Tab-separated table of C-alpha atoms in Angstrom:
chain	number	residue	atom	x	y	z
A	1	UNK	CA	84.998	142.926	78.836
A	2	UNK	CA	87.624	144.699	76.331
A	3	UNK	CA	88.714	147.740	78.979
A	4	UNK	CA	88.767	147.541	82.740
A	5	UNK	CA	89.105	151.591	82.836
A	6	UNK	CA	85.320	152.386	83.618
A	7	UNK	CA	86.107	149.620	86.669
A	8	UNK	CA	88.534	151.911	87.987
A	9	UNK	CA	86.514	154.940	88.589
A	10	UNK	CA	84.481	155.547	91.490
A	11	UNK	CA	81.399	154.352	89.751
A	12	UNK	CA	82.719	150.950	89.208
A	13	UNK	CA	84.700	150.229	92.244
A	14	UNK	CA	81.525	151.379	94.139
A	15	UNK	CA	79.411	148.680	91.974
A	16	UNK	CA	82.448	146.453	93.178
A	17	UNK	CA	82.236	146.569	96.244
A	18	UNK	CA	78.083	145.771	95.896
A	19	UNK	CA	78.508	142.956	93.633
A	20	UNK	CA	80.731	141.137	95.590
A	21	UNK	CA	80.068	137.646	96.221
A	22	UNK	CA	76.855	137.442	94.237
A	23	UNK	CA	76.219	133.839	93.615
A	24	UNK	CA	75.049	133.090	89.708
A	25	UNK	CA	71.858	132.118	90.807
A	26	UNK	CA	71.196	135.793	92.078
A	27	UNK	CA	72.982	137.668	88.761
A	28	UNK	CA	70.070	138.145	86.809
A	29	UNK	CA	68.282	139.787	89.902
A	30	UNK	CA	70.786	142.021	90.888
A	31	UNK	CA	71.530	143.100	87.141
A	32	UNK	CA	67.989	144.077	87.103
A	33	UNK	CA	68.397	146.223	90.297
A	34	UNK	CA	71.463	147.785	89.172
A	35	UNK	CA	70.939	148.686	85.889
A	36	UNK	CA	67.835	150.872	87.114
A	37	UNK	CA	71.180	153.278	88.603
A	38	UNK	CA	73.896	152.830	86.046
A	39	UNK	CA	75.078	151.783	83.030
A	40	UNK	CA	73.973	148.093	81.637
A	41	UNK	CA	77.328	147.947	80.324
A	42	UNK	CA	79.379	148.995	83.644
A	43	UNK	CA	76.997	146.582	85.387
A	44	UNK	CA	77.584	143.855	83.193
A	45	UNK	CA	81.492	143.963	83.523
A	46	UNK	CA	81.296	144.739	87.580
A	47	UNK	CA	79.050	141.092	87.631
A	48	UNK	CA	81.821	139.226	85.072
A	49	UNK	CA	84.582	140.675	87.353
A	50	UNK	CA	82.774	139.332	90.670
A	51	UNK	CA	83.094	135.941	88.821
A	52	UNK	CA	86.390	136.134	87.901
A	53	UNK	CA	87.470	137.013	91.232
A	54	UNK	CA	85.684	133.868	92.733
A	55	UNK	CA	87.917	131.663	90.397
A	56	UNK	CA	90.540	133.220	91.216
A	57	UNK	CA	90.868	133.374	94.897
A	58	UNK	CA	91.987	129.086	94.634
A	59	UNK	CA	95.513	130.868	92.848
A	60	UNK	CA	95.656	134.626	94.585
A	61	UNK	CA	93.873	133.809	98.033
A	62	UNK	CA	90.174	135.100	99.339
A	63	UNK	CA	92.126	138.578	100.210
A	64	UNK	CA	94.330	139.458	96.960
A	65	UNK	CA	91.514	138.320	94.508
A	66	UNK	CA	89.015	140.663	95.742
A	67	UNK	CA	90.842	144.083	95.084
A	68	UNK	CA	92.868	142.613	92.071
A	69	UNK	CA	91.439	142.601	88.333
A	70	UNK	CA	91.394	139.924	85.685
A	71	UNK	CA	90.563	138.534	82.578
A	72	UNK	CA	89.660	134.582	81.392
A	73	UNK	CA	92.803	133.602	80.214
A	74	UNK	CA	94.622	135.908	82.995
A	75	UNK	CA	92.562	133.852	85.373
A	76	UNK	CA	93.085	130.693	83.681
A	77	UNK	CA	96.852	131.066	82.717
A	78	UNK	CA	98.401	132.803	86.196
A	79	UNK	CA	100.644	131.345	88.019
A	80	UNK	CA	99.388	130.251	91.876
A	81	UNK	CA	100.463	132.541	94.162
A	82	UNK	CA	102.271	130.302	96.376
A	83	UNK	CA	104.109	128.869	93.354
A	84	UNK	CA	105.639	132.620	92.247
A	85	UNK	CA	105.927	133.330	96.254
A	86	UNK	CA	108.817	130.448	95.810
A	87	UNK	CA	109.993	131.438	92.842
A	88	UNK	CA	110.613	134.892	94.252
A	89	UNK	CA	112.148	133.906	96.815
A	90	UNK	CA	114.865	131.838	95.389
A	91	UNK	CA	115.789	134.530	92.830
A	92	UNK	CA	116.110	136.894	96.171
A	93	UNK	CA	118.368	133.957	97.218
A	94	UNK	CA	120.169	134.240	94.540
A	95	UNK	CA	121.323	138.130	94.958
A	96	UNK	CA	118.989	139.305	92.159
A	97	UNK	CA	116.884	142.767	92.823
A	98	UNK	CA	115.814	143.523	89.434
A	99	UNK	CA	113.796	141.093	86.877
A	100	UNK	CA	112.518	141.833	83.418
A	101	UNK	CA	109.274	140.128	83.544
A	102	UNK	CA	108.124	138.597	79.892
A	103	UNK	CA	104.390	137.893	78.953
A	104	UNK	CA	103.788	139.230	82.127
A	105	UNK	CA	99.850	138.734	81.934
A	106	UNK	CA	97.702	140.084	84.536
A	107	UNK	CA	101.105	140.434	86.846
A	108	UNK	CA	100.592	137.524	89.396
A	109	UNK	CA	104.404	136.827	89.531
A	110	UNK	CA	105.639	140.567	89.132
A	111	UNK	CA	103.800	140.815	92.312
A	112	UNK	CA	105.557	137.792	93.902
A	113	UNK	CA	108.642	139.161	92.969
A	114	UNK	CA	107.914	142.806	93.976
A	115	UNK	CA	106.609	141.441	97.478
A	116	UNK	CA	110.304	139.525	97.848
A	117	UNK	CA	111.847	143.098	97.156
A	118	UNK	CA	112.868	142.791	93.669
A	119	UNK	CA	112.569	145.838	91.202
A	120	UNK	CA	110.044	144.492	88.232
A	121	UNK	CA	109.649	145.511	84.842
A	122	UNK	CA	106.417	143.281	83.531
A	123	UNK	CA	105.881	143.291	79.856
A	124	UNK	CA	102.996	142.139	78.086
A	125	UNK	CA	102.017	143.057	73.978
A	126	UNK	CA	97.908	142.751	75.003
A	127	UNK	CA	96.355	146.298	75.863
A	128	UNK	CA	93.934	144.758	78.568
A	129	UNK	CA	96.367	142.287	79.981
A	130	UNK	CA	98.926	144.940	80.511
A	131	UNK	CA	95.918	147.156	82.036
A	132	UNK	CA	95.055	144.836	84.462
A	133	UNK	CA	98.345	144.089	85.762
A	134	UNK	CA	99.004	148.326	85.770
A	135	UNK	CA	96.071	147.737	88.175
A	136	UNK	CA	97.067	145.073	90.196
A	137	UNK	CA	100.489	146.912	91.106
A	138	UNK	CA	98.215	149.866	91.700
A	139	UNK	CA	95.149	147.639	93.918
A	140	UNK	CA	98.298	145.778	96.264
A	141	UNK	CA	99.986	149.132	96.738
A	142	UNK	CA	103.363	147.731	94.374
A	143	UNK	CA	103.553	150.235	92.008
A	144	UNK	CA	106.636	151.926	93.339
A	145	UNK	CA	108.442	148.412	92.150
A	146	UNK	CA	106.590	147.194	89.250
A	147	UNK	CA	106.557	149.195	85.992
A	148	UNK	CA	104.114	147.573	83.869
A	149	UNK	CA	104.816	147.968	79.588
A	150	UNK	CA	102.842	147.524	77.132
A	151	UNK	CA	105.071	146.157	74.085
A	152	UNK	CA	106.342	143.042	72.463
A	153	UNK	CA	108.345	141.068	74.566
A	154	UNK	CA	111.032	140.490	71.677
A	155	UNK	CA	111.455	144.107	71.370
A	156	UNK	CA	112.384	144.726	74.964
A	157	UNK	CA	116.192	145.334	75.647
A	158	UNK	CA	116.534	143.714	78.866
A	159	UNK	CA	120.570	144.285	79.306
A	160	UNK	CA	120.472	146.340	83.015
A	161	UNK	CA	118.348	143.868	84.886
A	162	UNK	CA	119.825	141.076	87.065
A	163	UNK	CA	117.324	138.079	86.094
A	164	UNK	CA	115.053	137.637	83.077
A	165	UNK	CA	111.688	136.019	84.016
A	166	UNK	CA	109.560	134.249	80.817
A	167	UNK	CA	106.135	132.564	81.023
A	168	UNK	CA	105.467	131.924	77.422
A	169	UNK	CA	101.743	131.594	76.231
A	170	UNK	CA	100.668	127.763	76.208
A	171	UNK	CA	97.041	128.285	74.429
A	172	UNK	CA	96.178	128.765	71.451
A	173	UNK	CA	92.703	128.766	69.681
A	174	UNK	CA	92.895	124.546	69.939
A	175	UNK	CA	93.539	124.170	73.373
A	176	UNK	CA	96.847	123.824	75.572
A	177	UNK	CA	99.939	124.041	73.085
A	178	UNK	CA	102.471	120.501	73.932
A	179	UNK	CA	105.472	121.629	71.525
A	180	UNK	CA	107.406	124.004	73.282
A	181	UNK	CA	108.628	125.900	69.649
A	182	UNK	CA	104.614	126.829	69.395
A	183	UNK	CA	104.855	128.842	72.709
A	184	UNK	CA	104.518	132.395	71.925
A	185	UNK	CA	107.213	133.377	72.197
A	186	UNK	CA	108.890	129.781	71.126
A	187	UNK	CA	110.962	128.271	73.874
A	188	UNK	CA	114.204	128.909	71.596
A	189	UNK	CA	113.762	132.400	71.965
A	190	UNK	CA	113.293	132.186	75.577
A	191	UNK	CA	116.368	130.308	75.992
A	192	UNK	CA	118.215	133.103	73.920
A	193	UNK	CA	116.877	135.575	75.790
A	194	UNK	CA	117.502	133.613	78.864
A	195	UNK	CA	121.647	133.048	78.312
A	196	UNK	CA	121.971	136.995	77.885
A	197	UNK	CA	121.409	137.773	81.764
A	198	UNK	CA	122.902	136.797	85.101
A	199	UNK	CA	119.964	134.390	85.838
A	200	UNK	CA	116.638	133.116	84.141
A	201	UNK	CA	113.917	131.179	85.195
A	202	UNK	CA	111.563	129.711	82.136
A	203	UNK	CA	108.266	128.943	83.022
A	204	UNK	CA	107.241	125.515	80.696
A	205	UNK	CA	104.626	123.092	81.055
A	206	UNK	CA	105.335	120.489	83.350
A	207	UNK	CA	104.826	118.156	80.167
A	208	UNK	CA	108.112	119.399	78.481
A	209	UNK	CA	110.540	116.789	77.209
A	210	UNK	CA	113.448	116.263	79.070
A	211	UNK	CA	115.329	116.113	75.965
A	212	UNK	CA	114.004	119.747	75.096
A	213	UNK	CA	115.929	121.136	78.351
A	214	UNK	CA	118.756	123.080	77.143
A	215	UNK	CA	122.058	121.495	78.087
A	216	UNK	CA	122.763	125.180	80.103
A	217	UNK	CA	119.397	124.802	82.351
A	218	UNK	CA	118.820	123.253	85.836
A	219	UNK	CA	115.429	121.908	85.142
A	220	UNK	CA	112.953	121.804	88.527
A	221	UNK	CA	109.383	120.353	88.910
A	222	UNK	CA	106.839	122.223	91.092
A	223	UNK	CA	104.108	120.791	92.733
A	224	UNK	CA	101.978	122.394	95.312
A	225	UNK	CA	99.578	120.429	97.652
A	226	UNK	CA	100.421	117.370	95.861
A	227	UNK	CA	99.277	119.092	91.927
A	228	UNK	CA	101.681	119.526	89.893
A	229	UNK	CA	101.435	123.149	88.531
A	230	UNK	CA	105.054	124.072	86.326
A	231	UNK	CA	108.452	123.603	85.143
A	232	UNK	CA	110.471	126.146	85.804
A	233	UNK	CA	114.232	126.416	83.137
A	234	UNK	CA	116.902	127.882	85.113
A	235	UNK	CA	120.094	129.607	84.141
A	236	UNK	CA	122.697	131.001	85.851
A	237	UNK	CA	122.246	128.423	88.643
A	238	UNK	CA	123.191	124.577	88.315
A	239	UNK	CA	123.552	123.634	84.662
A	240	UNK	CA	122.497	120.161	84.081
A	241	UNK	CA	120.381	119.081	87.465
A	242	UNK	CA	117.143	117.850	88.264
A	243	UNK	CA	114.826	118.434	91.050
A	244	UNK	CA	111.405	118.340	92.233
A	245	UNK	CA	110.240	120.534	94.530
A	246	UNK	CA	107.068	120.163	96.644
A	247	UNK	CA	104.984	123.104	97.990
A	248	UNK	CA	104.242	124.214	101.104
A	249	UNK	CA	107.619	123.285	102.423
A	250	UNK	CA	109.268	123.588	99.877
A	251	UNK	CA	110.889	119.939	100.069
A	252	UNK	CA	113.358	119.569	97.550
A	253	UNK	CA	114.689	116.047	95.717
A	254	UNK	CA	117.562	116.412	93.360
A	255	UNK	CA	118.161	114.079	91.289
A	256	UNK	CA	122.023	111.980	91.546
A	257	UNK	CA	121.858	109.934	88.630
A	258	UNK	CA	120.296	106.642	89.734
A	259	UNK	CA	119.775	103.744	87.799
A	260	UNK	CA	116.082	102.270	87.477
A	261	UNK	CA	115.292	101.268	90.813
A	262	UNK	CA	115.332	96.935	91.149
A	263	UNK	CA	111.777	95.271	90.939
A	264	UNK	CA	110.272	93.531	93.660
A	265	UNK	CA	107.552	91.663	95.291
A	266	UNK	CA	104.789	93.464	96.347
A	267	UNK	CA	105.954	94.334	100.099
A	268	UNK	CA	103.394	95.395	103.101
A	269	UNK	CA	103.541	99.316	102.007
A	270	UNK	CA	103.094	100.755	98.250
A	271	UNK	CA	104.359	104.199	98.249
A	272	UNK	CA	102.548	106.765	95.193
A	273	UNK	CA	105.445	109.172	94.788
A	274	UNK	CA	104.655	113.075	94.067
A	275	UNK	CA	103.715	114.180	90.626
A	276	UNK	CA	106.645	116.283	90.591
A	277	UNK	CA	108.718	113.354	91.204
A	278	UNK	CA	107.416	111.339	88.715
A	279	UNK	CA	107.197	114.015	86.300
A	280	UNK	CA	111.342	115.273	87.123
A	281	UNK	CA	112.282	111.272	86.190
A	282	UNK	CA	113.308	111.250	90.071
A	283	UNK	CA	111.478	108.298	91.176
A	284	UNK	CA	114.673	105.907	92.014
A	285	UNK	CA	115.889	109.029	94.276
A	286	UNK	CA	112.693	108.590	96.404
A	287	UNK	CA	113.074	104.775	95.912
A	288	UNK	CA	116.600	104.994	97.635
A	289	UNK	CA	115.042	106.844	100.638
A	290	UNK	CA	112.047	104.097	100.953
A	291	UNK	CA	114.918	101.664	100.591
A	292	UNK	CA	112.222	100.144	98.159
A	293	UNK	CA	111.670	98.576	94.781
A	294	UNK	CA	109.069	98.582	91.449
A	295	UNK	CA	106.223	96.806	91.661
A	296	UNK	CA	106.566	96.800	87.657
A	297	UNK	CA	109.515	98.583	85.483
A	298	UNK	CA	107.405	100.393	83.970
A	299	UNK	CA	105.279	101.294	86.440
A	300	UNK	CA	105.507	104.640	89.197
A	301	UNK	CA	104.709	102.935	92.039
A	302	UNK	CA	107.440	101.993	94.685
A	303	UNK	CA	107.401	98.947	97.458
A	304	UNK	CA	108.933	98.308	100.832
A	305	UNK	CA	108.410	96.286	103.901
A	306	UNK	CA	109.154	98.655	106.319
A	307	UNK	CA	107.314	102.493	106.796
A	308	UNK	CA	109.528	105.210	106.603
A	309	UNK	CA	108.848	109.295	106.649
A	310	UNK	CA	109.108	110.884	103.549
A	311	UNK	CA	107.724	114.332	101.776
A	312	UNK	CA	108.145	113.362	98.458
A	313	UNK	CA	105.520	110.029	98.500
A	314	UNK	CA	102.707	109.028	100.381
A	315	UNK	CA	102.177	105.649	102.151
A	316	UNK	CA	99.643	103.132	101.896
A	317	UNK	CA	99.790	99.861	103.822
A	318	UNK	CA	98.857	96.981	101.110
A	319	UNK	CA	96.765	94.647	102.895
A	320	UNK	CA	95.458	92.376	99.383
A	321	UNK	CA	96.453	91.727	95.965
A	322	UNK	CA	93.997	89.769	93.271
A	323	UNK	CA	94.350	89.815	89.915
A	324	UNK	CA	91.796	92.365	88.089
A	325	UNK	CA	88.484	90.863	88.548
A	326	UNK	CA	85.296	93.065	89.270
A	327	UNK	CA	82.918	89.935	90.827
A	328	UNK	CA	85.482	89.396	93.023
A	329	UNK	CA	86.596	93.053	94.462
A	330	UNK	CA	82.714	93.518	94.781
A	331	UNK	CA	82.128	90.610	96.822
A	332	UNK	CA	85.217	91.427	99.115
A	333	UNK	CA	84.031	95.281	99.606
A	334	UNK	CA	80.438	93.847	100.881
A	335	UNK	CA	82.087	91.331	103.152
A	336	UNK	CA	83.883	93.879	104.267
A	337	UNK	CA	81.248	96.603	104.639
A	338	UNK	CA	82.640	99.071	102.871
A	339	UNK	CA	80.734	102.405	102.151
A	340	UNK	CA	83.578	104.527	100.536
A	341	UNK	CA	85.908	103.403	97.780
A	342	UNK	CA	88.851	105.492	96.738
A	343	UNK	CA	90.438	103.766	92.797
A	344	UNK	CA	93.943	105.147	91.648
A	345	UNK	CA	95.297	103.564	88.607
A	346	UNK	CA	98.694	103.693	86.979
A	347	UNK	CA	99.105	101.633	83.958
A	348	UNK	CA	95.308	100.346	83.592
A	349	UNK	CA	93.403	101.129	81.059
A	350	UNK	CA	90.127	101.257	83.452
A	351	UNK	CA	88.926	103.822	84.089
A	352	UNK	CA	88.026	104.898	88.208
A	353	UNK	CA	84.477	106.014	88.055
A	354	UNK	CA	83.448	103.186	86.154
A	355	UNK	CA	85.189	101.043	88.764
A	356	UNK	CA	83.501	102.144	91.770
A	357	UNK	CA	80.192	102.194	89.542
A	358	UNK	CA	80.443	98.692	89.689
A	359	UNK	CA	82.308	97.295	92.496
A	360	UNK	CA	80.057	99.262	94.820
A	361	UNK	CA	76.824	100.280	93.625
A	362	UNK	CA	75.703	101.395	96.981
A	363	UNK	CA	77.766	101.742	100.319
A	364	UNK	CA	77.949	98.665	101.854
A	365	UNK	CA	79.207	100.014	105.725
A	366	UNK	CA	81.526	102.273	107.556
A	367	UNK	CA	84.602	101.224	106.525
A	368	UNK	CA	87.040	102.352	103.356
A	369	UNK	CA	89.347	101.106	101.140
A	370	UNK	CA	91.420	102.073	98.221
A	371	UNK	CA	92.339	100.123	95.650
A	372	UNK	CA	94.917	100.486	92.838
A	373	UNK	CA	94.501	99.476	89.276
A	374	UNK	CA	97.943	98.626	88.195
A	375	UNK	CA	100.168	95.782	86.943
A	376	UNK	CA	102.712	93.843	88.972
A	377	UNK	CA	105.005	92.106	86.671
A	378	UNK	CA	103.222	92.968	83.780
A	379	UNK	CA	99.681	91.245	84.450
A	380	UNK	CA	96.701	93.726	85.669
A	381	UNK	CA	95.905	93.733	88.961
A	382	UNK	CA	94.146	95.128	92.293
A	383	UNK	CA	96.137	96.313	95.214
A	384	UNK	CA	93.765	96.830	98.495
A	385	UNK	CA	94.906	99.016	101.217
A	386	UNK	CA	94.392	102.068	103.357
A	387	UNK	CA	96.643	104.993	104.260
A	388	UNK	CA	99.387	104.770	106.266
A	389	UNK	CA	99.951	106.518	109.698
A	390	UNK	CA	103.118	108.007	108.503
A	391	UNK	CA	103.902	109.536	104.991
């Protein structure tokens, strides 16, 4: 599919509207029927759109995804709606009501942002990208705030907008690009173009080296029903901090400067802190909450005796610990008659599947467990629990 414009006429929104839904099991069969009527080539792109808006209705929602238009990697690479809904709305926060919009793909946060009020201009160098976020505007009725480009993002002189917005390709032709100079544009640029506004929000991988944050950026890990989805660079805001923020909420931790939280005896709850947490180097913060310790220094998982609320980790109540044996967790799941095994590991080298493979070959009962392959104090071992009644 190299140009959405024969989707846009009447023909194609009409075959749409008719392929909609069509499961892949039913696409050669209703190919056949269509292409009796019109084009094999219209038909062909109407069916590969249908399946693109599937995918995408997990990011945009059921209602969005089926008037919007997208490509693979625009499908692929977008941001989640919910995740640009926040970001929005803390630039509105911030007083800002106009944002140049870099490598603006197929416009999924220019329509956040237009939706939270904010003039957009959304920039993107590929022809079809930049078409299908023209039509997106169009399809949501935003057009009167978005003004879609077609150009290279270097090249655009973004000196009369409040905010500069930058979501740098992370793809290449290998796979998902880790060194934030091979973003396209690099991250130095960004950052450049980033100090020359009011405010700037970078979008990174989550994977970014905290020594790669610019000494000028607040640096904030998103995660969104407990995934962790971006990093987001900001300027113009609180040089220097750390947070994690967790979606719907949004719940935010920021981080104080803790010291390595103390190491302790496995206690009667094990708390598994967010990803965004754990990924924003924040998990003493959430360890001071808990009033809990370690179970290992190198190891993400925090202990305490007592249960206490908290967003930003969820409770299980430890009821054994044995040192990594299979025999012996497999004999302890059939005594116990248990027919459902959740595994979680955090510094094991084992991996889960192959772990329930063994330890329970075939459900055993009504009852389930979870079990965590980790190390306390360094040797490998099995923690056996069950979810709390408060997280």
């Amino acid at each position: 599919m190299n140009d959405l414009a024969p989707l846009l006429t009447p023909e194609g929104r009409a075959l749409l509207d008719e392929v909609r839904g069509t499961a892949p099991a039913d696409e050669l069969a209703v190919a056949t029927r269509l292409r009796r009527g019109h084009p094999a080539g219209l038909v062909s792109a109407a069916l590969g759109q249908a399946r693109l808006r599937q995918r995408a209705a997990a990011k945009f929602g059921a209602e969005d995804a089926e008037r919007m238009f997208f490509t693979p990697n625009g499908v692929e690479q977008s941001t989640r709606a919910s995740v640009a809904a926040y970001r929005a709305e803390r630039l509105r926060a911030l007083g800002v009501t106009s944002v140049a919009d870099l490598c603006c793909g197929i416009g999924g946060d220019a329509i956040a942002l237009a939706r939270a009020g904010i003039r957009v201009l959304a920039v993107d160098r590929d022809p079809l990208t930049a078409a299908a976020a023209r039509a997106n505007a169009d399809a949501l009725g935003l057009a009167g705030l978005i003004d879609i480009r077609e150009a290279d993002v270097t090249e655009v002189d973004t000196a009369s907008y409040d905010a500069v917005f930058v979501d740098p390709a992370r793809r290449g032709g290998r796979g998902r690009i880790f060194d934030p100079e091979a973003y396209s544009p690099p991250l130095s640029w960004a950052v450049r173009a980033a100090l020359k506004a009011p405010h700037a929000a970078l979008k990174v991988a989550p994977g970014i080296p905290h020594e790669a944050v610019p000494a000028e950026a607040e640096a904030e890990w998103i995660s969104d029903g407990g995934d962790v989805k971006e990093a987001v660079l900001w300027f113009g805001t609180a040089p220097g901090a750390v947070r994690a923020t967790l979606l719907p909420g949004p719940r935010s931790l920021l981080g104080r400067g803790l010291p390595d939280p103390d190491v302790r005896s496995v206690g009667r709850y094990l708390y598994e802190p967010d990803g965004a947490v754990i990924r924003a180097h924040l998990v003493a913060e959430a360890a001071e909450e808990l009033d809990g310790g370690l179970i290992d220094p190198t190891i993400a998982y925090v202990t305490a005796d007592a249960l206490r609320a908290t967003p930003y980790a969820t409770a299980y109540e430890i009821t054994d610990r044995l040192p990594f044996n299979v025999k012996k967790l497999k004999a302890l799941l059939r005594e116990r008659e248990v027919g459902i095994l959740t595994v979680k590991k955090r510094g094991s080298a084992v991996e889960p599947e192959e772990l329930r493979r063994k330890a329970l070959p075939k459900p055993q009962g009504p009852h389930s467990v979870t079990v965590f392959l980790t190390r306390v104090a360094g040797a490998p071992t099995m923690l056996l629990g069950r979810p709390a009644g408060l997280t």
